[in-house]
């Protein structure tokens, strides 16, 4: 019987083989089978030996790191535009290590250019790894890191920046880049693109390569940003087939499907453009939207106040006033309600059998009267918040609830509200800013 140490213990294992004694170092693993010892080697492989082969087992302080040979840099064309690729996570820039089954970021220029060689003819690539995060774990502090990294990229002469991002909250970070750079009326010094992939690069149906090619092409060769709708853009598959990627406004885009390749759509407006992938390489086809004059170039982005807290609620049969009261008592900076239809909340009690509705109405009216910020968006996603149609909507406006007339999608609205609160100019300034079209989220030519 072999006295095998606990899993994870660094060990030196000596075993008898037909060629004599052999030594192996690695981490002890649970046995792969009866009367076996199993070791994870430095190179990632697992090996097992019968108990009868084991000569000795010695616990050691640590396992020596595997030595990797340095790869020579891939030569890049200095005449091409410089594009910074900022990696935050997601499957688009991942690789599978088939020795271990682990997934890690493929984020050196060599690895990217090896994986997607088409990039070599589009731009000079500088890769920056900001982290490897699940997109649902991203917080406002990470928006600020992205904004800072884009600012540093432009200061170094980059024509554009591509942010690779997990798709689940990619549209929210895209909105953050838009408001951060253009929320005060400016525009970024270059193009900012967010992209990701719905299918991992090891799958035959992966959309990763075309999305990355299209994103880099737009970052390197797209039109100069005006600061309106295009301060940041989302570039992902336009359909379920290959060959075309949509260029969507970062301030008004939403992920509407969990797994389709064309999961992202613009809200209340059309795509800005499409990047077509043909035999001669990528090309840009602009949309029909009316152009806008370029705003003044911003020197630096406005950061989000990382101490700001916004409580969100869904207006439905289970919106109870004690939940809202808890947020008010906890001194949240704003309350954001996802209202029904045109932006309504359960604040009426016509049958006199729902006192919680009356309590919620009084609570919100008192909170607004005391200077609290309460905003409503619509759960329908498309269409405006219109609180002039029904009495309830007009009552909400009289209570001080902000939101009437907005076309801003709920996810972008969360970011817009955070941006306005970060200005620290008070409730009236938030209300005034909400009615404004800061970055293209409330376009005058909106789709009906």
Short mmCIF file of C-alpha atoms in Angstrom, two decimals, residues 32-442:
data_model
loop_
_atom_site.label_atom_id
_atom_site.label_comp_id
_atom_site.label_asym_id
_atom_site.label_seq_id
_atom_site.Cartn_x
_atom_site.Cartn_y
_atom_site.Cartn_z
CA UNK A 32 -7.17 7.44 -11.67
CA UNK A 33 -8.13 3.87 -10.71
CA UNK A 34 -7.76 1.15 -8.05
CA UNK A 35 -4.21 0.55 -6.81
CA UNK A 36 -2.83 3.44 -8.88
CA UNK A 37 -1.02 6.69 -8.05
CA UNK A 38 -1.67 9.68 -10.34
CA UNK A 39 0.52 12.75 -10.85
CA UNK A 40 0.05 15.96 -12.84
CA UNK A 41 3.35 16.75 -14.53
CA UNK A 42 4.82 20.19 -15.16
CA UNK A 43 3.88 19.96 -18.86
CA UNK A 44 0.21 19.49 -17.98
CA UNK A 45 -0.10 15.78 -18.67
CA UNK A 46 -1.36 13.32 -16.06
CA UNK A 47 0.46 10.02 -15.54
CA UNK A 48 -0.46 7.00 -13.42
CA UNK A 49 1.54 4.03 -12.13
CA UNK A 50 0.52 0.85 -10.28
CA UNK A 51 1.45 0.74 -6.61
CA UNK A 52 3.90 -2.06 -7.40
CA UNK A 53 5.95 0.27 -9.61
CA UNK A 54 6.46 2.89 -6.89
CA UNK A 55 9.93 2.94 -5.39
CA UNK A 56 9.52 6.09 -3.28
CA UNK A 57 7.36 9.18 -2.81
CA UNK A 58 8.94 12.37 -1.49
CA UNK A 59 7.04 15.55 -0.70
CA UNK A 60 8.84 18.68 -1.99
CA UNK A 61 8.41 22.41 -1.47
CA UNK A 62 7.24 23.29 -4.97
CA UNK A 63 7.06 21.97 -8.52
CA UNK A 64 9.57 23.57 -10.90
CA UNK A 65 7.91 25.74 -13.55
CA UNK A 66 7.95 24.49 -17.11
CA UNK A 67 10.44 26.31 -19.27
CA UNK A 68 8.96 27.76 -22.44
CA UNK A 69 11.04 28.77 -25.39
CA UNK A 70 10.61 32.41 -26.36
CA UNK A 71 8.86 32.82 -29.68
CA UNK A 72 10.32 35.27 -32.19
CA UNK A 73 8.05 38.27 -32.76
CA UNK A 74 5.93 38.14 -35.89
CA UNK A 75 6.92 40.99 -38.17
CA UNK A 76 4.21 43.61 -38.62
CA UNK A 77 3.79 46.22 -41.37
CA UNK A 78 4.77 49.63 -39.96
CA UNK A 79 2.77 51.39 -42.68
CA UNK A 80 -0.53 50.07 -41.33
CA UNK A 81 -2.66 51.88 -38.70
CA UNK A 82 -1.93 51.00 -35.08
CA UNK A 83 -4.80 49.26 -33.27
CA UNK A 84 -4.74 48.40 -29.57
CA UNK A 85 -6.59 45.23 -28.60
CA UNK A 86 -7.75 45.36 -24.99
CA UNK A 87 -8.72 41.97 -23.57
CA UNK A 88 -11.22 41.88 -20.71
CA UNK A 89 -12.33 38.27 -21.06
CA UNK A 90 -14.75 36.20 -23.06
CA UNK A 91 -14.36 33.37 -25.52
CA UNK A 92 -13.24 35.43 -28.51
CA UNK A 93 -9.59 35.57 -27.48
CA UNK A 94 -9.40 32.24 -25.64
CA UNK A 95 -7.56 29.05 -26.40
CA UNK A 96 -7.93 25.53 -25.10
CA UNK A 97 -4.85 23.74 -23.76
CA UNK A 98 -5.60 20.18 -24.77
CA UNK A 99 -2.97 18.81 -22.36
CA UNK A 100 -4.91 20.11 -19.36
CA UNK A 101 -8.33 21.04 -20.68
CA UNK A 102 -7.83 24.56 -19.30
CA UNK A 103 -8.95 27.67 -21.18
CA UNK A 104 -6.69 30.72 -21.09
CA UNK A 105 -6.41 34.06 -22.85
CA UNK A 106 -4.74 34.06 -26.24
CA UNK A 107 -3.50 37.57 -25.95
CA UNK A 108 -0.04 38.24 -27.18
CA UNK A 109 0.35 39.72 -30.66
CA UNK A 110 2.02 36.49 -31.79
CA UNK A 111 -0.84 34.31 -30.60
CA UNK A 112 -3.48 36.55 -32.15
CA UNK A 113 -1.69 36.87 -35.48
CA UNK A 114 -1.07 33.13 -35.58
CA UNK A 115 -4.73 32.42 -34.82
CA UNK A 116 -6.14 35.08 -37.19
CA UNK A 117 -3.42 35.78 -39.79
CA UNK A 118 -5.80 38.06 -41.76
CA UNK A 119 -5.18 40.74 -39.13
CA UNK A 120 -1.61 41.20 -40.42
CA UNK A 121 -2.85 42.97 -43.56
CA UNK A 122 -5.29 45.22 -41.69
CA UNK A 123 -3.40 46.83 -38.82
CA UNK A 124 -0.41 46.77 -36.55
CA UNK A 125 -1.56 45.07 -33.39
CA UNK A 126 -0.65 45.91 -29.85
CA UNK A 127 -2.29 43.56 -27.37
CA UNK A 128 -3.04 44.61 -23.79
CA UNK A 129 -4.51 42.15 -21.30
CA UNK A 130 -6.76 44.02 -18.85
CA UNK A 131 -7.98 40.79 -17.28
CA UNK A 132 -9.90 37.60 -17.94
CA UNK A 133 -13.35 38.16 -16.46
CA UNK A 134 -16.77 36.69 -16.91
CA UNK A 135 -18.69 39.62 -18.35
CA UNK A 136 -21.40 39.34 -15.70
CA UNK A 137 -18.74 40.10 -13.06
CA UNK A 138 -17.80 43.46 -14.61
CA UNK A 139 -18.42 46.50 -12.42
CA UNK A 140 -18.10 50.28 -12.97
CA UNK A 141 -14.47 50.13 -11.80
CA UNK A 142 -13.79 47.95 -14.84
CA UNK A 143 -15.49 50.49 -17.13
CA UNK A 144 -13.04 53.05 -15.80
CA UNK A 145 -10.09 50.76 -16.50
CA UNK A 146 -11.30 50.34 -20.08
CA UNK A 147 -11.72 54.11 -20.45
CA UNK A 148 -8.22 54.70 -19.08
CA UNK A 149 -6.77 52.07 -21.42
CA UNK A 150 -8.46 53.65 -24.45
CA UNK A 151 -7.10 57.05 -23.43
CA UNK A 152 -3.58 55.61 -23.16
CA UNK A 153 -3.96 53.93 -26.56
CA UNK A 154 -4.89 57.18 -28.28
CA UNK A 155 -2.04 58.99 -26.51
CA UNK A 156 0.32 56.40 -28.04
CA UNK A 157 -1.00 57.13 -31.53
CA UNK A 158 -3.53 54.33 -32.00
CA UNK A 159 -6.05 54.91 -34.76
CA UNK A 160 -8.53 52.74 -32.93
CA UNK A 161 -9.11 50.40 -30.04
CA UNK A 162 -10.83 47.02 -30.01
CA UNK A 163 -12.10 45.77 -26.66
CA UNK A 164 -12.70 42.02 -26.58
CA UNK A 165 -15.43 41.26 -24.09
CA UNK A 166 -17.76 38.51 -22.97
CA UNK A 167 -21.04 38.96 -24.81
CA UNK A 168 -23.51 38.88 -21.92
CA UNK A 169 -22.82 42.46 -20.79
CA UNK A 170 -20.83 43.69 -23.78
CA UNK A 171 -23.57 46.17 -24.70
CA UNK A 172 -23.45 47.69 -21.21
CA UNK A 173 -19.70 48.29 -21.38
CA UNK A 174 -20.17 49.72 -24.89
CA UNK A 175 -22.61 52.25 -23.46
CA UNK A 176 -20.09 53.10 -20.73
CA UNK A 177 -17.45 53.86 -23.38
CA UNK A 178 -19.95 56.11 -25.20
CA UNK A 179 -21.01 58.14 -22.17
CA UNK A 180 -17.49 58.26 -20.76
CA UNK A 181 -16.05 59.80 -23.92
CA UNK A 182 -19.00 61.74 -25.35
CA UNK A 183 -21.51 62.30 -22.52
CA UNK A 184 -20.39 65.91 -22.11
CA UNK A 185 -20.59 66.73 -25.79
CA UNK A 186 -17.18 65.63 -27.07
CA UNK A 187 -15.88 62.71 -29.09
CA UNK A 188 -13.03 60.23 -28.66
CA UNK A 189 -9.78 60.84 -30.57
CA UNK A 190 -10.19 57.52 -32.42
CA UNK A 191 -12.52 54.62 -33.02
CA UNK A 192 -13.62 52.37 -30.13
CA UNK A 193 -15.03 48.93 -30.96
CA UNK A 194 -16.37 46.23 -28.65
CA UNK A 195 -16.58 42.69 -29.95
CA UNK A 196 -16.92 39.15 -28.69
CA UNK A 197 -18.06 35.75 -29.86
CA UNK A 198 -21.04 33.54 -29.22
CA UNK A 199 -19.19 30.35 -30.13
CA UNK A 200 -15.74 29.44 -28.79
CA UNK A 201 -12.74 29.38 -31.17
CA UNK A 202 -12.34 25.58 -30.88
CA UNK A 203 -15.77 25.01 -32.47
CA UNK A 204 -16.31 24.75 -36.20
CA UNK A 205 -19.23 27.18 -35.94
CA UNK A 206 -17.17 29.83 -34.14
CA UNK A 207 -17.86 33.45 -35.06
CA UNK A 208 -14.70 34.66 -33.30
CA UNK A 209 -12.39 35.15 -36.30
CA UNK A 210 -14.82 37.13 -38.48
CA UNK A 211 -15.93 39.27 -35.56
CA UNK A 212 -12.31 40.10 -34.72
CA UNK A 213 -11.36 40.78 -38.34
CA UNK A 214 -14.37 43.09 -38.77
CA UNK A 215 -13.74 44.88 -35.48
CA UNK A 216 -10.07 45.51 -36.26
CA UNK A 217 -10.94 46.65 -39.79
CA UNK A 218 -13.42 49.23 -38.44
CA UNK A 219 -10.97 50.36 -35.74
CA UNK A 220 -8.24 50.83 -38.37
CA UNK A 221 -10.23 52.11 -41.36
CA UNK A 222 -13.70 53.21 -40.27
CA UNK A 223 -14.85 56.83 -40.47
CA UNK A 224 -13.65 59.20 -37.80
CA UNK A 225 -16.10 59.21 -34.88
CA UNK A 226 -18.42 62.19 -34.64
CA UNK A 227 -19.32 61.60 -30.98
CA UNK A 228 -22.95 60.91 -31.89
CA UNK A 229 -24.04 57.22 -32.00
CA UNK A 230 -20.47 56.22 -32.90
CA UNK A 231 -18.41 57.13 -29.83
CA UNK A 232 -18.20 53.41 -29.36
CA UNK A 233 -19.61 50.71 -31.60
CA UNK A 234 -20.45 47.04 -31.24
CA UNK A 235 -19.26 44.81 -34.10
CA UNK A 236 -20.66 41.27 -34.26
CA UNK A 237 -22.28 38.90 -36.77
CA UNK A 238 -25.20 40.42 -38.70
CA UNK A 239 -26.83 37.04 -39.36
CA UNK A 240 -26.50 33.37 -38.61
CA UNK A 241 -24.20 32.90 -41.62
CA UNK A 242 -20.71 34.23 -42.19
CA UNK A 243 -19.79 37.12 -44.45
CA UNK A 244 -21.23 40.20 -42.75
CA UNK A 245 -20.89 41.89 -39.36
CA UNK A 246 -23.09 44.71 -38.11
CA UNK A 247 -21.65 47.95 -36.76
CA UNK A 248 -24.08 49.00 -34.02
CA UNK A 249 -24.29 52.15 -31.88
CA UNK A 250 -22.69 51.46 -28.52
CA UNK A 251 -25.28 53.63 -26.78
CA UNK A 252 -28.32 51.76 -28.12
CA UNK A 253 -27.61 48.06 -28.55
CA UNK A 254 -28.87 45.01 -26.74
CA UNK A 255 -28.17 41.29 -26.65
CA UNK A 256 -31.51 39.68 -27.41
CA UNK A 257 -30.62 35.99 -27.76
CA UNK A 258 -28.54 33.72 -25.52
CA UNK A 259 -26.76 31.72 -28.21
CA UNK A 260 -27.38 32.91 -31.80
CA UNK A 261 -24.43 34.35 -33.68
CA UNK A 262 -26.53 37.44 -34.54
CA UNK A 263 -27.58 37.99 -30.95
CA UNK A 264 -27.12 41.78 -30.93
CA UNK A 265 -29.55 44.32 -32.40
CA UNK A 266 -29.78 48.13 -32.30
CA UNK A 267 -32.66 49.61 -30.30
CA UNK A 268 -34.91 52.29 -31.83
CA UNK A 269 -32.44 52.92 -34.66
CA UNK A 270 -30.68 51.21 -37.55
CA UNK A 271 -27.12 49.82 -37.71
CA UNK A 272 -24.45 52.39 -38.48
CA UNK A 273 -22.80 50.19 -41.10
CA UNK A 274 -21.82 46.65 -42.06
CA UNK A 275 -18.39 45.12 -42.53
CA UNK A 276 -18.48 42.63 -45.39
CA UNK A 277 -15.97 39.78 -45.48
CA UNK A 278 -15.23 38.79 -49.08
CA UNK A 279 -12.48 37.05 -51.04
CA UNK A 280 -10.58 40.36 -51.29
CA UNK A 281 -10.80 41.01 -47.56
CA UNK A 282 -13.09 43.16 -45.40
CA UNK A 283 -14.90 46.25 -46.69
CA UNK A 284 -17.25 48.78 -45.09
CA UNK A 285 -20.79 49.55 -46.28
CA UNK A 286 -22.24 52.57 -44.49
CA UNK A 287 -25.91 52.70 -43.56
CA UNK A 288 -28.49 55.29 -44.58
CA UNK A 289 -28.67 57.22 -41.31
CA UNK A 290 -28.31 60.98 -41.49
CA UNK A 291 -24.77 62.11 -40.76
CA UNK A 292 -23.86 64.46 -37.93
CA UNK A 293 -21.17 67.08 -37.64
CA UNK A 294 -18.20 66.02 -35.56
CA UNK A 295 -18.08 67.29 -32.00
CA UNK A 296 -14.90 68.74 -30.47
CA UNK A 297 -12.32 66.10 -29.61
CA UNK A 298 -12.28 65.25 -25.92
CA UNK A 299 -8.93 65.46 -24.16
CA UNK A 300 -9.79 62.59 -21.83
CA UNK A 301 -12.86 60.56 -20.86
CA UNK A 302 -15.03 61.31 -17.86
CA UNK A 303 -14.76 58.51 -15.33
CA UNK A 304 -17.66 56.96 -13.45
CA UNK A 305 -17.95 57.57 -9.71
CA UNK A 306 -17.27 54.09 -8.37
CA UNK A 307 -19.07 54.82 -5.11
CA UNK A 308 -22.40 55.46 -6.89
CA UNK A 309 -25.10 52.87 -6.20
CA UNK A 310 -28.29 52.43 -8.23
CA UNK A 311 -31.10 50.11 -7.14
CA UNK A 312 -33.09 48.50 -9.95
CA UNK A 313 -36.62 47.13 -9.76
CA UNK A 314 -39.00 45.34 -12.12
CA UNK A 315 -42.57 46.64 -12.20
CA UNK A 316 -44.77 43.57 -11.89
CA UNK A 317 -47.06 41.74 -9.49
CA UNK A 318 -44.21 41.18 -7.05
CA UNK A 319 -42.87 44.71 -6.74
CA UNK A 320 -43.38 45.27 -3.02
CA UNK A 321 -42.86 48.58 -1.24
CA UNK A 322 -40.64 47.11 1.47
CA UNK A 323 -38.02 46.31 -1.20
CA UNK A 324 -38.03 49.90 -2.38
CA UNK A 325 -38.05 51.19 1.20
CA UNK A 326 -34.93 49.14 1.94
CA UNK A 327 -33.08 50.83 -0.93
CA UNK A 328 -34.21 54.29 0.20
CA UNK A 329 -33.16 53.58 3.79
CA UNK A 330 -29.79 52.28 2.54
CA UNK A 331 -29.27 55.67 0.86
CA UNK A 332 -28.93 54.45 -2.73
CA UNK A 333 -28.15 57.32 -5.08
CA UNK A 334 -31.03 56.54 -7.44
CA UNK A 335 -33.90 54.13 -8.05
CA UNK A 336 -34.31 52.79 -11.59
CA UNK A 337 -37.62 51.10 -12.39
CA UNK A 338 -38.21 48.90 -15.42
CA UNK A 339 -41.79 49.94 -15.98
CA UNK A 340 -44.51 48.15 -17.90
CA UNK A 341 -45.66 49.24 -21.37
CA UNK A 342 -45.19 52.98 -21.72
CA UNK A 343 -43.37 53.16 -18.39
CA UNK A 344 -45.94 52.51 -15.68
CA UNK A 345 -45.61 51.39 -12.05
CA UNK A 346 -48.11 49.55 -9.76
CA UNK A 347 -49.20 52.62 -7.80
CA UNK A 348 -53.02 52.54 -8.26
CA UNK A 349 -55.62 50.61 -6.25
CA UNK A 350 -58.94 50.95 -8.08
CA UNK A 351 -60.44 47.83 -6.43
CA UNK A 352 -59.31 48.96 -2.97
CA UNK A 353 -57.77 45.53 -2.38
CA UNK A 354 -54.06 46.29 -2.91
CA UNK A 355 -52.86 48.64 -0.18
CA UNK A 356 -49.24 47.93 -1.13
CA UNK A 357 -49.80 49.90 -4.35
CA UNK A 358 -50.96 52.94 -2.41
CA UNK A 359 -48.01 52.60 -0.03
CA UNK A 360 -45.57 52.45 -2.95
CA UNK A 361 -47.14 55.57 -4.49
CA UNK A 362 -46.83 57.57 -1.27
CA UNK A 363 -43.30 56.33 -0.67
CA UNK A 364 -42.07 57.35 -4.14
CA UNK A 365 -43.83 60.72 -4.01
CA UNK A 366 -42.24 61.50 -0.64
CA UNK A 367 -38.81 60.34 -1.86
CA UNK A 368 -38.98 62.55 -4.96
CA UNK A 369 -40.19 65.51 -2.89
CA UNK A 370 -37.14 65.07 -0.65
CA UNK A 371 -34.81 65.29 -3.66
CA UNK A 372 -34.52 61.57 -4.42
CA UNK A 373 -33.82 60.46 -7.98
CA UNK A 374 -36.40 58.03 -9.40
CA UNK A 375 -36.22 57.06 -13.09
CA UNK A 376 -38.43 54.76 -15.16
CA UNK A 377 -37.59 52.94 -18.39
CA UNK A 378 -39.75 50.51 -20.33
CA UNK A 379 -39.48 46.73 -20.22
CA UNK A 380 -40.62 46.54 -23.84
CA UNK A 381 -37.06 47.55 -24.86
CA UNK A 382 -38.19 49.13 -28.15
CA UNK A 383 -40.27 52.29 -28.17
CA UNK A 384 -40.42 55.37 -25.95
CA UNK A 385 -41.37 55.93 -22.35
CA UNK A 386 -44.60 57.91 -22.81
CA UNK A 387 -46.22 59.08 -19.60
CA UNK A 388 -48.69 61.48 -21.26
CA UNK A 389 -51.03 58.83 -22.66
CA UNK A 390 -52.70 57.59 -19.46
CA UNK A 391 -53.62 59.25 -16.18
CA UNK A 392 -51.21 56.99 -14.32
CA UNK A 393 -48.29 58.28 -16.38
CA UNK A 394 -49.25 61.88 -15.78
CA UNK A 395 -49.57 61.13 -12.06
CA UNK A 396 -46.05 59.67 -12.09
CA UNK A 397 -44.69 62.84 -13.68
CA UNK A 398 -46.44 64.97 -11.05
CA UNK A 399 -44.83 62.79 -8.37
CA UNK A 400 -41.41 63.71 -9.78
CA UNK A 401 -40.56 60.45 -11.56
CA UNK A 402 -38.10 61.03 -14.42
CA UNK A 403 -38.21 59.24 -17.77
CA UNK A 404 -40.92 60.67 -20.03
CA UNK A 405 -39.92 60.74 -23.71
CA UNK A 406 -36.80 58.60 -23.40
CA UNK A 407 -35.85 56.11 -26.10
CA UNK A 408 -32.82 54.89 -24.19
CA UNK A 409 -32.72 51.08 -23.82
CA UNK A 410 -32.76 49.83 -20.21
CA UNK A 411 -29.11 48.72 -20.14
CA UNK A 412 -27.88 51.96 -21.67
CA UNK A 413 -30.20 53.86 -19.34
CA UNK A 414 -28.46 52.34 -16.32
CA UNK A 415 -25.13 53.63 -17.62
CA UNK A 416 -26.58 57.04 -18.57
CA UNK A 417 -28.02 57.43 -15.07
CA UNK A 418 -24.66 56.52 -13.53
CA UNK A 419 -22.93 59.04 -15.80
CA UNK A 420 -25.33 61.84 -14.81
CA UNK A 421 -24.99 61.00 -11.11
CA UNK A 422 -21.19 61.03 -11.47
CA UNK A 423 -21.41 64.69 -12.46
CA UNK A 424 -22.68 65.39 -8.92
CA UNK A 425 -24.88 68.29 -10.03
CA UNK A 426 -28.11 67.35 -8.24
CA UNK A 427 -31.51 65.92 -9.09
CA UNK A 428 -32.61 68.72 -11.43
CA UNK A 429 -29.47 68.27 -13.53
CA UNK A 430 -30.19 64.52 -13.75
CA UNK A 431 -33.74 65.28 -14.92
CA UNK A 432 -32.49 67.77 -17.51
CA UNK A 433 -29.80 65.38 -18.72
CA UNK A 434 -32.33 62.58 -19.00
CA UNK A 435 -34.36 64.60 -21.50
CA UNK A 436 -31.22 65.32 -23.53
CA UNK A 437 -29.78 63.26 -26.36
CA UNK A 438 -26.27 62.97 -24.93
CA UNK A 439 -24.62 60.43 -27.24
CA UNK A 440 -27.34 59.31 -29.66
CA UNK A 441 -29.50 57.33 -27.26
CA UNK A 442 -32.56 59.54 -28.03
#
